[in-house]
Coordinates of C-alpha atoms in Angstrom, one line a residue:
M1355 CA -0.1 -0.3 0.0
K1356 CA 2.1 2.2 0.6
K1357 CA 3.9 2.1 -2.4
T1358 CA 0.7 3.0 -4.3
I1359 CA 0.9 6.3 -1.8
S1360 CA 4.1 6.9 -2.9
F1361 CA 3.8 7.2 -6.8
I1362 CA -0.1 9.3 -5.8
L1363 CA 1.9 11.5 -3.6
A1364 CA 4.7 11.8 -6.4
G1365 CA 2.0 13.1 -8.9
V1366 CA -0.4 15.6 -5.4
I1367 CA 2.5 17.3 -3.7
L1368 CA 3.1 21.0 -4.6
F1369 CA 6.9 22.4 -4.0
G1370 CA 8.1 23.2 -0.5
C1371 CA 5.6 21.2 1.7
E1372 CA 7.5 20.5 4.8
R1373 CA 7.1 16.4 6.1
A1374 CA 6.2 15.3 8.5
F1375 CA 6.0 11.7 10.7
F1376 CA 4.7 10.4 13.6
E1377 CA 7.8 8.3 15.9
D1378 CA 5.1 6.4 17.8
E1379 CA 3.2 4.2 15.4
P1380 CA -0.6 4.0 17.0
E1381 CA -2.9 1.8 16.8
D1382 CA -4.6 1.6 13.1
T1383 CA -8.2 1.2 13.0
Y1384 CA -10.3 3.7 11.4
V1385 CA -11.6 5.0 14.5
S1386 CA -7.5 5.9 16.1
N1387 CA -6.5 6.6 12.1
F1388 CA -9.5 9.4 12.7
E1389 CA -8.3 10.8 16.0
V1390 CA -4.9 10.8 14.6
F1391 CA -6.6 13.1 11.1
W1392 CA -8.3 15.4 13.9
S1393 CA -6.4 15.8 16.3
E1394 CA -3.4 16.9 13.5
F1395 CA -5.4 19.9 12.2
D1396 CA -6.7 20.9 15.5
R1397 CA -2.8 21.6 16.2
N1398 CA -1.8 22.6 12.9
Y1399 CA -4.2 23.7 11.1
S1400 CA -3.9 27.7 10.1
F1401 CA -7.4 29.2 9.0
F1402 CA -9.6 27.9 11.7
E1403 CA -10.2 31.4 13.4
L1404 CA -9.7 33.2 10.2
K1405 CA -13.1 31.2 8.4
N1406 CA -14.7 30.5 11.7
I1407 CA -14.8 26.6 11.1
D1408 CA -15.9 24.6 14.4
W1409 CA -13.5 21.9 14.6
D1410 CA -15.1 20.6 17.4
S1411 CA -18.2 20.3 16.4
L1412 CA -17.4 18.8 13.4
Y1413 CA -15.1 16.3 15.0
H1414 CA -18.8 14.9 16.6
V1415 CA -20.1 14.9 12.9
Y1416 CA -17.6 12.8 11.4
R1417 CA -16.3 11.1 14.6
P1418 CA -19.6 8.2 14.4
L1419 CA -19.2 7.9 10.4
A1420 CA -15.4 6.9 11.4
E1421 CA -16.8 4.2 13.7
L1422 CA -19.3 3.0 11.1
A1423 CA -17.2 2.1 8.3
V1424 CA -16.8 -1.3 7.2
N1425 CA -13.7 -0.8 5.1
D1426 CA -11.0 1.5 3.5
G1427 CA -13.0 2.9 1.0
Q1428 CA -15.6 4.0 2.8
F1429 CA -13.0 5.6 5.6
F1430 CA -11.7 7.2 2.8
Q1431 CA -14.8 8.8 2.2
V1432 CA -15.4 10.4 6.2
L1433 CA -12.1 12.1 5.7
A1434 CA -12.1 13.6 2.6
K1435 CA -16.0 15.0 3.0
L1436 CA -14.3 16.4 7.0
S1437 CA -11.4 18.2 5.0
L1438 CA -13.7 19.3 2.2
E1439 CA -15.5 21.7 5.3
L1440 CA -12.6 23.4 5.1
K1441 CA -12.6 25.2 2.2
D1442 CA -8.7 25.3 1.3
G1443 CA -7.0 24.0 -1.5
H1444 CA -3.9 23.3 0.0
V1445 CA -5.9 20.8 2.4
N1446 CA -5.7 17.1 0.9
V1447 CA -6.0 13.8 1.7
I1448 CA -3.6 11.0 -0.2
S1449 CA -4.9 7.4 -0.3
P1450 CA -5.3 4.4 -3.0
Y1451 CA -9.1 5.0 -3.2
G1452 CA -8.5 8.5 -4.4
V1453 CA -7.0 12.3 -3.4
S1454 CA -9.8 14.9 -1.8
T1455 CA -9.3 18.0 -3.5
Y1456 CA -11.1 21.3 -3.1
D1457 CA -12.7 23.1 -5.9
F1458 CA -11.0 26.4 -5.3
A1459 CA -12.4 27.7 -8.5
D1460 CA -16.2 26.9 -8.0
G1461 CA -16.5 24.9 -10.7
E1462 CA -15.4 27.1 -13.1
R1463 CA -13.1 26.2 -15.8
P1464 CA -11.2 28.8 -17.5
V1465 CA -9.4 28.3 -20.7
G1466 CA -6.4 29.8 -18.5
A1467 CA -3.7 30.8 -22.1
Q1468 CA -4.9 28.2 -24.5
N1469 CA -6.8 30.6 -26.6
A1470 CA -3.1 32.9 -26.4
K1471 CA -1.4 30.6 -28.8
S1472 CA -3.6 31.6 -31.7
Y1473 CA -2.0 35.4 -31.2
L1474 CA 1.2 34.2 -31.2
F1475 CA 4.6 33.4 -33.4
N1476 CA 7.9 32.6 -32.7
V1477 CA 7.1 30.6 -30.1
K1478 CA 9.7 28.9 -28.1
R1479 CA 10.5 27.2 -24.2
A1480 CA 13.2 27.5 -21.6
G1481 CA 12.6 23.9 -20.2
N1482 CA 9.1 22.9 -19.2
S1483 CA 8.6 25.1 -17.4
I1484 CA 7.3 28.3 -19.5
E1485 CA 7.6 29.3 -23.1
Y1486 CA 7.8 33.2 -24.6
A1487 CA 6.9 34.4 -27.6
E1488 CA 5.9 37.8 -30.1
V1489 CA 2.3 38.6 -30.2
L1490 CA 1.3 38.5 -33.7
R1491 CA 0.8 42.5 -35.8
Q1492 CA 2.3 43.9 -32.3
N1493 CA 5.2 44.7 -30.7
V1494 CA 4.9 43.1 -27.7
G1495 CA 6.4 40.0 -25.8
Y1496 CA 4.2 37.3 -24.4
I1497 CA 5.9 35.5 -21.7
H1498 CA 3.3 31.9 -20.7
I1499 CA 5.0 30.8 -16.8
K1500 CA 3.0 27.3 -16.1
T1501 CA 4.2 26.5 -13.3
F1502 CA 6.1 27.6 -10.2
G1503 CA 7.4 23.8 -9.9
G1504 CA 10.1 22.2 -11.8
D1505 CA 13.5 22.9 -12.1
I1506 CA 15.3 26.1 -10.9
E1507 CA 17.2 26.4 -14.2
D1508 CA 14.2 27.4 -16.1
Y1509 CA 13.4 30.8 -14.1
E1510 CA 16.7 31.6 -14.1
K1511 CA 16.9 31.9 -18.0
I1512 CA 14.5 34.6 -17.0
D1513 CA 17.4 36.8 -18.4
D1514 CA 17.6 34.9 -21.4
I1515 CA 14.0 35.7 -21.9
L1516 CA 14.2 39.0 -21.3
E1517 CA 17.4 39.9 -23.5
A1518 CA 15.8 37.9 -26.3
L1519 CA 12.3 40.3 -26.0
K1520 CA 13.8 43.0 -25.8
K1521 CA 13.0 45.0 -28.8
E1522 CA 9.6 44.8 -28.0
D1523 CA 7.9 48.0 -26.3
G1524 CA 6.2 45.9 -23.9
L1525 CA 5.5 42.4 -22.1
I1526 CA 3.0 40.1 -21.4
V1527 CA 2.9 37.5 -18.3
D1528 CA 0.6 35.0 -18.1
V1529 CA 0.4 33.0 -15.0
R1530 CA -3.2 32.3 -15.8
S1531 CA -4.0 28.4 -14.6
N1532 CA -0.5 28.2 -12.6
G1533 CA -1.1 26.0 -9.5
G1534 CA 1.8 27.6 -7.8
G1535 CA 5.3 25.6 -6.4
S1536 CA 8.1 27.7 -4.7
T1537 CA 7.7 31.0 -3.4
T1538 CA 12.0 31.0 -4.4
K1539 CA 10.8 30.4 -8.0
S1540 CA 8.1 33.3 -8.8
Q1541 CA 10.5 35.5 -6.9
T1542 CA 13.3 34.8 -9.0
I1543 CA 10.7 36.1 -11.5
A1544 CA 9.4 38.2 -10.0
S1545 CA 12.7 40.1 -8.8
R1546 CA 13.5 41.1 -12.5
F1547 CA 10.8 43.1 -13.0
A1548 CA 11.3 45.4 -9.2
D1549 CA 12.5 48.6 -9.5
K1550 CA 13.6 49.2 -5.8
E1551 CA 12.9 46.8 -2.8
R1552 CA 9.9 46.4 -1.3
L1553 CA 7.8 45.0 1.2
Y1554 CA 5.0 41.9 -0.7
L1555 CA 3.9 39.4 1.3
K1556 CA 3.7 38.8 5.5
V1557 CA 3.0 35.4 6.2
K1558 CA 2.6 34.4 10.4
Y1559 CA 3.0 30.2 11.3
K1560 CA 0.9 28.3 13.7
N1561 CA 3.2 27.5 16.3
G1562 CA 0.9 27.0 19.2
P1563 CA -1.4 24.0 19.9
G1564 CA -4.5 27.2 20.2
H1565 CA -6.4 27.8 17.4
G1566 CA -5.1 31.3 17.5
D1567 CA -1.0 30.1 18.5
F1568 CA 1.2 32.3 15.9
T1569 CA 4.0 33.8 15.1
D1570 CA 4.6 36.8 14.8
W1571 CA 4.2 38.8 11.5
D1572 CA 7.4 37.4 9.0
E1573 CA 8.0 40.2 6.3
R1574 CA 8.8 38.9 3.3
T1575 CA 10.6 41.3 0.8
V1576 CA 11.6 41.0 -3.6
S1577 CA 14.5 43.6 -4.7
P1578 CA 16.2 44.1 -8.1
E1579 CA 18.4 41.2 -8.9
G1580 CA 19.8 40.2 -12.2
P1581 CA 22.3 41.6 -14.7
S1582 CA 18.9 44.6 -15.2
Q1583 CA 15.8 45.4 -14.7
Y1584 CA 13.1 44.9 -17.4
N1585 CA 11.3 48.6 -17.0
K1586 CA 8.7 48.8 -20.2
P1587 CA 5.0 48.2 -19.6
V1588 CA 4.1 45.1 -18.4
V1589 CA 0.8 43.5 -17.8
V1590 CA 0.3 40.4 -15.8
L1591 CA -2.8 37.8 -17.1
T1592 CA -4.3 36.0 -13.9
D1593 CA -7.4 34.4 -13.4
K1594 CA -9.1 31.7 -11.1
K1595 CA -6.8 29.1 -11.1
T1596 CA -4.1 31.5 -10.5
F1597 CA -3.6 29.8 -7.0
S1598 CA -0.7 29.8 -4.4
A1599 CA 3.1 30.6 -5.5
S1600 CA 1.4 32.4 -8.5
E1601 CA 0.1 34.1 -6.0
E1602 CA 2.5 35.4 -4.6
F1603 CA 4.2 36.8 -7.8
V1604 CA 1.0 38.7 -8.6
L1605 CA 1.4 40.5 -4.7
A1606 CA 5.1 41.0 -5.8
M1607 CA 4.1 42.1 -9.0
R1608 CA 1.9 44.6 -8.7
L1609 CA 3.6 46.8 -6.5
F1610 CA 6.2 47.8 -9.3
P1611 CA 4.7 51.1 -11.4
Q1612 CA 4.7 49.4 -14.9
V1613 CA 3.0 46.4 -13.9
T1614 CA -0.8 46.5 -14.6
I1615 CA -3.2 43.3 -13.7
V1616 CA -5.2 41.8 -16.4
G1617 CA -7.8 38.7 -16.2
D1618 CA -9.8 37.2 -13.1
T1619 CA -9.8 37.1 -9.6
T1620 CA -7.4 34.6 -8.2
G1621 CA -8.1 31.5 -6.5
G1622 CA -7.6 32.5 -3.2
G1623 CA -5.1 29.7 -1.5
S1624 CA -2.4 31.0 1.0
G1625 CA -1.6 28.1 3.1
N1626 CA 1.8 26.6 2.9
P1627 CA 1.1 23.1 2.8
I1628 CA 2.8 20.6 5.5
L1629 CA 2.0 16.5 5.0
R1630 CA 1.4 14.6 7.5
E1631 CA 1.3 10.4 7.9
L1632 CA -1.4 8.3 9.3
P1633 CA -0.9 5.1 11.2
N1634 CA -2.6 3.4 7.9
G1635 CA 0.0 5.4 5.6
W1636 CA -1.9 7.3 4.3
V1637 CA -0.7 10.5 3.8
F1638 CA -2.4 14.4 3.7
R1639 CA -1.2 18.3 3.8
L1640 CA -3.0 20.7 5.6
S1641 CA -2.2 25.0 5.9
S1642 CA 1.0 26.0 8.5
W1643 CA 0.5 29.9 8.2
I1644 CA -1.7 32.4 7.3
A1645 CA -0.2 35.0 4.6
A1646 CA -1.2 39.2 4.0
D1647 CA -0.2 41.4 1.7
P1648 CA 1.6 44.6 3.0
D1649 CA -1.9 45.8 4.7
N1650 CA -2.0 43.1 6.3
N1651 CA -5.4 42.3 4.1
T1652 CA -5.8 38.0 4.0
Y1653 CA -6.8 36.1 0.9
E1654 CA -7.2 32.9 1.7
G1655 CA -10.4 32.1 0.0
I1656 CA -10.4 35.4 -1.1
G1657 CA -8.1 35.9 -4.2
L1658 CA -6.7 38.7 -5.7
V1659 CA -8.8 41.5 -7.6
P1660 CA -7.2 42.4 -10.7
D1661 CA -6.8 46.0 -11.8
I1662 CA -8.8 45.4 -14.5
L1663 CA -11.5 42.8 -14.7
V1664 CA -11.8 40.1 -17.8
T1665 CA -14.2 37.0 -16.9
T1666 CA -11.6 34.2 -18.4
V1667 CA -14.5 31.5 -18.7
P1668 CA -16.0 31.3 -22.8
Q1669 CA -19.5 32.2 -23.0
N1670 CA -19.7 29.0 -25.8
S1671 CA -17.2 26.2 -26.6
L1672 CA -16.6 27.8 -30.0
D1673 CA -15.2 30.9 -28.5
N1674 CA -11.6 31.1 -29.2
T1675 CA -11.4 34.8 -28.9
D1676 CA -8.6 36.0 -25.8
Y1677 CA -10.2 38.8 -24.5
A1678 CA -8.0 39.1 -21.4
L1679 CA -4.6 39.2 -24.0
L1680 CA -7.1 41.0 -25.9
E1681 CA -7.5 43.6 -23.2
A1682 CA -3.5 42.8 -21.7
L1683 CA -2.7 44.3 -25.5
R1684 CA -5.0 47.8 -25.3
V1685 CA -3.5 48.5 -22.0
L1686 CA -0.3 48.1 -23.6
D1687 CA -1.0 50.2 -26.1
S1688 CA -2.5 53.2 -24.0
Q1689 CA 0.8 53.2 -22.4

């Protein structure tokens, strides 16, 4: 079973997670596994107070269901339904019977960068994570960052990409449907657009058994890095699948004077997940900090509103127009 869990885990876990396991193996029953699951969230989950969640009342709802479970599949459904009560895209239960995943986009399926392809030419790849191109009939460069996971070498190519696009009058950076990854990688890209050191993110870690036990705010800054800075007009494209580390990228980019954010409100995932393991070998993730912008505004479950709102869900399946990209071109043309 644990080999199966390892295989599933490789396809689900985002970068930057912390792994921790129990030293003393509790009894492996459905009830004991439930108790471990509930207790780990009770001690370490960061959003109970922010989301006004009564975790104790949920215990009394779901523990009897764990007692009634007659097989592993039923028990997985108990934990999955309990985890979904948190409405947190960084909370998962990972088992041979499936992976519980909260739909933070609320059923919407934005097209992301799919429709951008017909507007581009001279498309090139920088590893598996980044594509860049020129926009047809426009003096505009385009960079599509598909993830902030993968190899750091992909992101260190940003200087070469910006050099290749330096003749353009402006730039579109597309992070639509970017589900996140590593803060280090998102900051590497953002630093090439920074005009000066700026505070862009504040986090406080869960550090005690009480639901309100946290560290003081830890401040994160982004500064100019690399051989040169890109100071021409920039538009960053977002949608409801822009999540986690890609939202941290947006938090940084929106501070720079040459940058405009266009698209849909982001997914609202700020939790910094850590890993825990149950006695039966199943693995689960839970959010371990609260993040906020420099003015202490949290965005968990809310998302980041763009400067110019463009809904990115197509009206019908035959509509291949990229309305957000067209709005980005209008913004760049006006500057």
